[in-house]
Coordinates of C-alpha atoms in Angstrom, one line a residue:
M1 CA 10.6 -8.0 -11.0
N2 CA 12.7 -9.5 -12.9
S3 CA 11.8 -11.5 -16.3
A4 CA 11.8 -14.3 -14.4
R5 CA 8.4 -13.4 -12.9
I6 CA 6.3 -16.7 -12.3
R7 CA 3.3 -17.1 -14.3
V8 CA 0.3 -18.1 -11.9
S9 CA -3.1 -19.9 -13.1
M10 CA -5.3 -19.6 -9.5
N11 CA -8.9 -19.2 -11.3
S12 CA -10.5 -21.6 -8.6
A13 CA -8.7 -19.2 -5.9
R14 CA -11.0 -15.8 -6.1
I15 CA -10.2 -13.3 -3.9
R16 CA -13.3 -11.5 -2.7
V17 CA -12.5 -9.2 0.8
S18 CA -15.1 -7.0 1.9
T19 CA -15.0 -4.9 5.2
R20 CA -18.8 -6.3 5.6
S21 CA -17.4 -10.0 6.3
V22 CA -15.9 -8.2 9.9
D23 CA -17.2 -6.3 12.7
P24 CA -17.6 -2.8 12.1
A25 CA -15.8 -1.8 14.9
D26 CA -13.1 -3.5 13.0
A27 CA -13.2 -2.3 9.8
D28 CA -11.1 0.4 9.8
D29 CA -8.1 -1.8 11.1
F30 CA -9.1 -4.7 8.6
W31 CA -9.0 -2.6 5.2
R32 CA -6.0 -0.9 6.4
S33 CA -4.2 -4.5 6.5
A34 CA -5.8 -5.7 3.2
T35 CA -4.9 -2.5 1.2
R36 CA -1.5 -2.4 2.6
P37 CA 0.2 -4.0 -0.4
F38 CA -1.0 -0.7 -2.1
F39 CA -1.2 2.3 -0.4
V40 CA -2.1 3.2 3.5
T41 CA -5.5 3.8 3.5
D42 CA -7.3 6.5 5.7
R43 CA -10.1 8.5 6.9
I44 CA -11.5 11.5 4.6
D45 CA -14.3 12.0 6.9
P46 CA -13.0 11.2 10.8
D47 CA -17.0 10.5 11.7
T48 CA -16.8 7.8 9.0
S49 CA -15.3 4.1 9.0
L50 CA -13.7 2.9 5.8
E51 CA -15.3 0.7 3.7
G52 CA -14.6 -1.6 0.7
S53 CA -14.4 -4.4 -1.0
I54 CA -11.8 -6.4 -3.7
T55 CA -13.5 -9.4 -6.1
A56 CA -9.5 -10.7 -8.2
L57 CA -8.5 -12.9 -10.5
S58 CA -4.9 -13.9 -12.0
I59 CA -4.8 -13.8 -15.3
G60 CA -1.1 -14.4 -16.2
T61 CA 1.9 -12.5 -14.6
S62 CA -1.3 -9.8 -13.6
L63 CA -4.1 -9.4 -11.2
I64 CA -7.5 -8.1 -12.4
G65 CA -11.2 -7.4 -10.6
Q66 CA -13.6 -5.1 -9.2
T67 CA -13.0 -2.7 -6.2
T68 CA -15.6 -0.6 -4.0
F69 CA -14.8 2.3 -1.7
N70 CA -16.6 4.8 0.2
A71 CA -14.7 8.6 0.9
Q72 CA -11.5 7.3 1.8
K73 CA -7.7 8.9 1.5
Y74 CA -4.6 6.8 -0.6
T75 CA -0.9 7.6 -0.2
R76 CA 1.5 5.6 -1.3
N77 CA 4.8 6.4 0.1
N78 CA 8.6 5.4 0.2
R79 CA 8.3 3.1 2.8
L80 CA 5.8 1.1 1.5
I81 CA 7.3 1.2 -1.8
A82 CA 9.9 -1.1 -0.6
E83 CA 7.9 -2.7 1.6
S84 CA 5.5 -4.0 -1.0
G85 CA 8.1 -5.4 -3.6
L86 CA 5.8 -3.7 -5.8
D87 CA 7.7 -1.3 -7.4
D88 CA 7.9 -3.0 -10.8
E89 CA 4.2 -3.2 -11.2
Y90 CA 1.7 -0.6 -12.5
M91 CA -2.0 -0.3 -11.1
V92 CA -4.6 0.7 -14.0
Q93 CA -7.9 2.3 -13.1
V94 CA -11.4 2.2 -14.8
V95 CA -13.5 4.4 -12.5
L96 CA -17.1 2.9 -12.6
D97 CA -18.8 5.3 -10.2
G98 CA -17.0 7.9 -7.9
Q99 CA -13.5 10.1 -8.0
L100 CA -10.1 9.7 -7.7
S101 CA -8.1 13.1 -7.5
G102 CA -4.5 13.6 -5.8
N103 CA -0.8 14.2 -7.4
A104 CA 0.8 11.6 -8.7
D105 CA 4.8 12.5 -7.8
G106 CA 4.1 15.8 -9.1
V107 CA 1.3 15.3 -11.6
D108 CA -1.9 16.7 -10.1
F109 CA -5.1 14.2 -11.7
V110 CA -8.2 14.1 -11.6
A111 CA -10.9 10.9 -12.4
R112 CA -14.3 11.1 -12.8
Q113 CA -16.7 8.5 -14.2
G114 CA -15.3 6.6 -17.3
D115 CA -11.7 7.7 -16.6
V116 CA -9.3 5.0 -16.8
T117 CA -6.0 5.9 -14.7
F118 CA -2.7 4.5 -14.6
F119 CA -0.4 4.5 -11.2
D120 CA 3.7 3.4 -11.4
L121 CA 3.8 1.7 -7.8
G122 CA 7.1 2.2 -7.8
R123 CA 6.9 5.6 -7.2
T124 CA 5.0 7.6 -5.0
W125 CA 1.4 9.3 -5.0
T126 CA -1.6 10.5 -3.1
A127 CA -5.2 10.6 -3.9
D128 CA -8.8 11.6 -2.6
A129 CA -11.3 8.6 -3.4
E130 CA -14.7 10.5 -3.1
A131 CA -18.6 8.8 -4.1
E132 CA -21.7 10.1 -3.2
S133 CA -22.8 6.2 -2.0
T134 CA -20.2 3.9 -2.9
G135 CA -17.3 4.4 -5.7
R136 CA -16.3 1.4 -7.7
T137 CA -13.5 1.0 -10.2
I138 CA -12.0 -2.0 -12.2
T139 CA -8.6 -3.0 -11.6
L140 CA -5.9 -4.3 -13.5
L141 CA -2.4 -5.1 -11.5
A142 CA 0.5 -5.4 -14.0
P143 CA 3.9 -5.7 -14.7
R144 CA 5.4 -2.0 -15.6
S145 CA 7.2 -3.7 -18.8
L146 CA 3.6 -4.5 -20.4
V147 CA 2.1 -1.3 -19.4
E148 CA 5.1 0.7 -20.8
A149 CA 5.7 -1.9 -23.8
E150 CA 2.2 -0.7 -25.2
S151 CA 2.9 3.2 -24.6
K152 CA 6.1 2.9 -26.5
G153 CA 8.2 3.8 -23.4
R154 CA 6.5 6.4 -21.9
S155 CA 6.0 6.9 -18.2
L156 CA 2.2 6.8 -17.3
H157 CA 2.6 7.8 -13.7
G158 CA -0.4 10.0 -13.0
T159 CA -1.9 9.8 -16.5
V160 CA -5.7 9.9 -16.9
L161 CA -7.1 8.5 -20.2
R162 CA -10.9 10.1 -21.6
G163 CA -13.1 9.4 -24.5
V164 CA -12.6 7.5 -26.6
P165 CA -9.4 5.3 -25.6
A166 CA -10.9 5.4 -21.9
V167 CA -13.4 3.6 -23.5
V168 CA -12.3 1.0 -25.3
L169 CA -9.7 0.0 -22.7
A170 CA -12.6 -0.2 -20.1
Q171 CA -15.2 -1.9 -22.2
C172 CA -12.0 -4.5 -22.5
M173 CA -11.5 -4.8 -18.8
Q174 CA -15.2 -5.1 -17.8
S175 CA -15.3 -7.7 -19.9
V176 CA -12.3 -9.8 -19.0
V177 CA -14.0 -8.7 -15.5
L178 CA -17.2 -10.5 -16.2
A179 CA -15.5 -13.5 -18.5
L180 CA -13.5 -14.9 -15.7
P181 CA -14.9 -16.6 -13.4
H182 CA -16.7 -19.0 -16.4
L183 CA -12.7 -19.6 -17.9
D184 CA -10.5 -22.9 -16.8
P185 CA -6.8 -21.4 -15.5
D186 CA -5.2 -21.9 -18.8
A187 CA -7.7 -19.4 -21.4
A188 CA -7.8 -17.4 -17.8
A189 CA -4.1 -16.5 -18.2
G190 CA -4.4 -16.0 -21.9
Y191 CA -7.0 -13.0 -21.5
E192 CA -3.3 -11.1 -20.0
D193 CA -2.7 -11.3 -23.8
V194 CA -6.3 -9.6 -24.4
V195 CA -5.7 -6.8 -22.3
A196 CA -2.1 -6.0 -23.7
S197 CA -3.5 -5.6 -27.3
L198 CA -6.2 -3.4 -25.7
L199 CA -4.1 -1.2 -23.7
R200 CA -1.8 -1.3 -26.7
V201 CA -4.8 0.5 -29.2
S202 CA -6.0 2.7 -26.6
L203 CA -2.8 4.6 -25.9
G204 CA -2.4 4.5 -29.5
I205 CA -5.2 6.0 -30.2
A206 CA -4.7 8.4 -27.3
E207 CA -1.1 9.6 -29.0
P208 CA -1.7 13.2 -29.8
D209 CA -2.9 13.6 -26.6
L210 CA 0.5 12.0 -24.7
S211 CA 3.7 13.7 -24.5
P212 CA 6.2 11.8 -27.0
R213 CA 8.4 9.6 -25.1
P214 CA 11.4 7.3 -26.4
D215 CA 10.8 3.8 -27.7
H216 CA 10.3 1.3 -24.3
S217 CA 13.2 -0.3 -25.6
L218 CA 15.7 1.6 -23.8
R219 CA 14.2 2.1 -20.8
D220 CA 13.5 -1.8 -20.5
R221 CA 17.4 -2.1 -20.8
A222 CA 18.1 0.4 -18.8
Y223 CA 16.0 -1.4 -15.6
A224 CA 17.3 -4.4 -16.4
Y225 CA 21.4 -3.1 -16.5
I226 CA 20.7 -1.5 -12.9
A227 CA 18.6 -4.8 -11.1
E228 CA 22.1 -6.7 -13.0
H229 CA 24.6 -3.8 -11.3
L230 CA 23.1 -2.4 -8.2
S231 CA 25.3 -3.3 -5.7
E232 CA 28.5 -1.7 -7.9
T233 CA 29.6 1.6 -7.0
W234 CA 30.5 2.1 -10.3
L235 CA 27.1 2.7 -11.7
G236 CA 25.8 5.5 -12.9
P237 CA 24.8 7.6 -15.9
T238 CA 28.6 7.5 -17.5
S239 CA 28.6 3.7 -17.0
M240 CA 25.3 3.2 -18.6
C241 CA 25.9 5.1 -21.7
A242 CA 28.8 3.3 -22.5
A243 CA 27.2 -0.2 -21.8
L244 CA 23.5 0.7 -23.3
S245 CA 25.4 2.6 -26.2
V246 CA 23.5 5.9 -25.9
S247 CA 24.0 9.1 -25.3
R248 CA 24.1 11.0 -22.0
A249 CA 21.0 12.8 -23.5
Q250 CA 19.2 9.5 -25.1
L251 CA 19.2 8.4 -21.4
Y252 CA 18.5 11.7 -19.5
R253 CA 15.1 12.0 -21.8
A254 CA 14.2 8.1 -21.4
F255 CA 13.9 8.8 -17.3
A256 CA 13.1 12.8 -17.6
S257 CA 9.6 12.1 -15.7
D258 CA 11.3 9.4 -13.2
G259 CA 13.4 12.8 -12.5
G260 CA 16.5 11.5 -14.1
I261 CA 18.7 7.8 -14.1
A262 CA 20.8 8.8 -10.9
L263 CA 17.5 9.0 -8.8
V264 CA 16.6 5.8 -10.0
I265 CA 19.7 4.5 -9.3
R266 CA 19.5 6.0 -6.0
R267 CA 16.0 5.0 -5.4
K268 CA 16.5 1.2 -6.1
R269 CA 19.6 1.3 -3.9
L270 CA 17.6 2.4 -1.0
E271 CA 14.8 0.3 -1.7
L272 CA 17.2 -2.7 -1.7
V273 CA 18.6 -1.2 1.8
Y274 CA 15.6 -1.0 3.1
R275 CA 14.1 -4.7 2.0
E276 CA 17.5 -6.0 3.4
L277 CA 16.8 -3.9 7.0
T278 CA 13.8 -5.3 7.7
R279 CA 13.9 -8.7 6.8
T280 CA 12.4 -10.9 9.1
E281 CA 15.6 -13.0 9.5
M282 CA 18.4 -10.6 8.7
P283 CA 21.9 -11.5 8.8
N284 CA 24.3 -10.6 11.3
E285 CA 25.8 -7.7 9.3
T286 CA 26.9 -4.3 10.2
I287 CA 25.1 -1.2 8.1
E288 CA 28.6 -0.6 6.9
A289 CA 29.0 -3.3 5.2
L290 CA 25.0 -3.3 4.0
A291 CA 26.4 -0.4 2.4
L292 CA 28.9 -0.9 0.7
R293 CA 26.9 -4.2 -0.9
C294 CA 24.2 -2.3 -1.7
G295 CA 26.6 0.0 -3.8
F296 CA 27.4 3.3 -0.9
T297 CA 30.5 4.1 -0.9
S298 CA 30.2 4.9 2.7
K299 CA 27.9 4.6 6.0
S300 CA 27.6 8.2 6.2
Q301 CA 26.3 8.1 2.4
L302 CA 24.0 5.6 3.0
A303 CA 22.8 7.1 6.4
R304 CA 22.2 10.9 5.1
S305 CA 20.1 9.0 1.9
F306 CA 18.4 7.2 3.9
K307 CA 17.2 9.8 6.5
D308 CA 16.4 11.6 3.4
F309 CA 14.4 9.5 2.1
Y310 CA 12.7 7.7 4.3
G311 CA 12.8 9.6 7.3
M312 CA 14.2 7.6 9.8
T313 CA 18.1 5.9 9.9
P314 CA 19.2 2.9 8.9
S315 CA 19.1 1.6 12.7
Q316 CA 15.6 3.3 13.0
A317 CA 14.6 0.8 10.6
R318 CA 16.4 -2.4 11.6
T319 CA 15.4 -2.0 15.1
H320 CA 11.7 -0.4 14.4
G321 CA 10.4 -2.3 10.8
R322 CA 9.9 -5.8 9.8
R323 CA 8.9 -6.9 6.5
T324 CA 5.8 -7.8 6.5
I325 CA 4.1 -7.8 2.7
G326 CA 6.6 -10.4 1.4
D327 CA 8.1 -11.0 -1.9
P328 CA 7.0 -9.0 -5.4
S329 CA 5.3 -11.8 -7.3
I330 CA 1.6 -11.7 -8.5
A331 CA 1.5 -15.2 -6.2
R332 CA 2.5 -14.6 -3.2
L333 CA 0.3 -11.0 -3.3
H334 CA -2.7 -13.0 -4.2
R335 CA -2.0 -15.1 -1.4
R336 CA -1.7 -12.4 0.9
L337 CA -4.6 -11.0 -0.3
E338 CA -7.1 -14.4 0.1
F339 CA -5.7 -14.2 3.6
F340 CA -8.3 -11.3 4.2
S341 CA -11.2 -13.3 2.2
P342 CA -13.6 -14.9 4.7

C-alpha cells in the first residue's frame, strides 16, 4: 500500500461477523470465506465444525476489534498474499484466551494468554489456534509503515511479546476496543495515534529481547523505490544501493529477515503478475508482454519463477483464478467484512 492510503471513518458501521448467524451446516464455508482475506482456515479436529466471530471498527488507516475461535488451523500462502492485497499490513494480536502456535516464514512461535503476536501479511505463515472452550484475541490490522516505524525498522514477523511490554500494549488495545463504540468517527480515527504511541513504548521496553535492526527509514525508502520501479528490469541491489546512497551490506542487513532485497523484489513482481492475471477484467495481453511489463527479462524466466512460487503456471492462474478479494485498502476490507454481517 502506498502513502496515498484512504483514511476512513466508518465508526457507525461496526462489523459483526459470527458463525452463529448461519445454519450449522454452512458454518465451515461461511467462516472460511469471512476469514479468507487473512488466511486459509481449516479444521484441526475433522469432527468439529469451525466456529468464530469478528467484531471490529476502523481507526484511521487501521482496523481493530475482537475475534473468537475454536480449534482451527490458519495458513497464509503466497497465492493468498497476492489475492488479498494486504501485503503492506501487519496483524497484531493480543491473546486473551487460548493459544496460537506455528511458524512465521521460518520463525517458530507460541503465544499464550497475555502475549502479543506480530504477523507481516506480506509473508507466509501457518498457525494452530487452540482453546479449551472459546479462544479470544484483540486484533489490530495496521500499515507496515506504522508498525515498523515504532519498531525502529525491525521486521517483527513471528515476534511474540511477553511480560511488561505485552501488558502495556494489551491494556491499550483493550481500552481502545471498549471506547470505540462510544466515540464519533473523528475521535475514533484519532485513536490510531494512541495505538502507535503505545506500540513505540511497548517495543522500546522489549528492546533488549529483540535483535538489533537498522532504523526504519531505509526500509521505508527501499519499499517506496521498489514500488516506483518494479517494472524496470534493471531494478536490483546494485541500482538500489546507488539510488538510496547505502552500501550493499546496509541494504542486506535491512532485509536480512526477509531473505534479502533480491527476494523481496522477486516476490513483489510475482505478486503483481498474479494480480494482473487474475483480475476480473483481464486485458487481452500475452503472458510474454505481461512478463516484460512486470520487470522479467523473458516469458520463460517468469514461468519458472511463477511455478516455483505459486505451484502453477501463469496460464493456469489466468484460466482458473479470478481475484475475489479486492484492492488493498482498509475501506475495501471493511466493506468485504460487512458483507458477512447479519
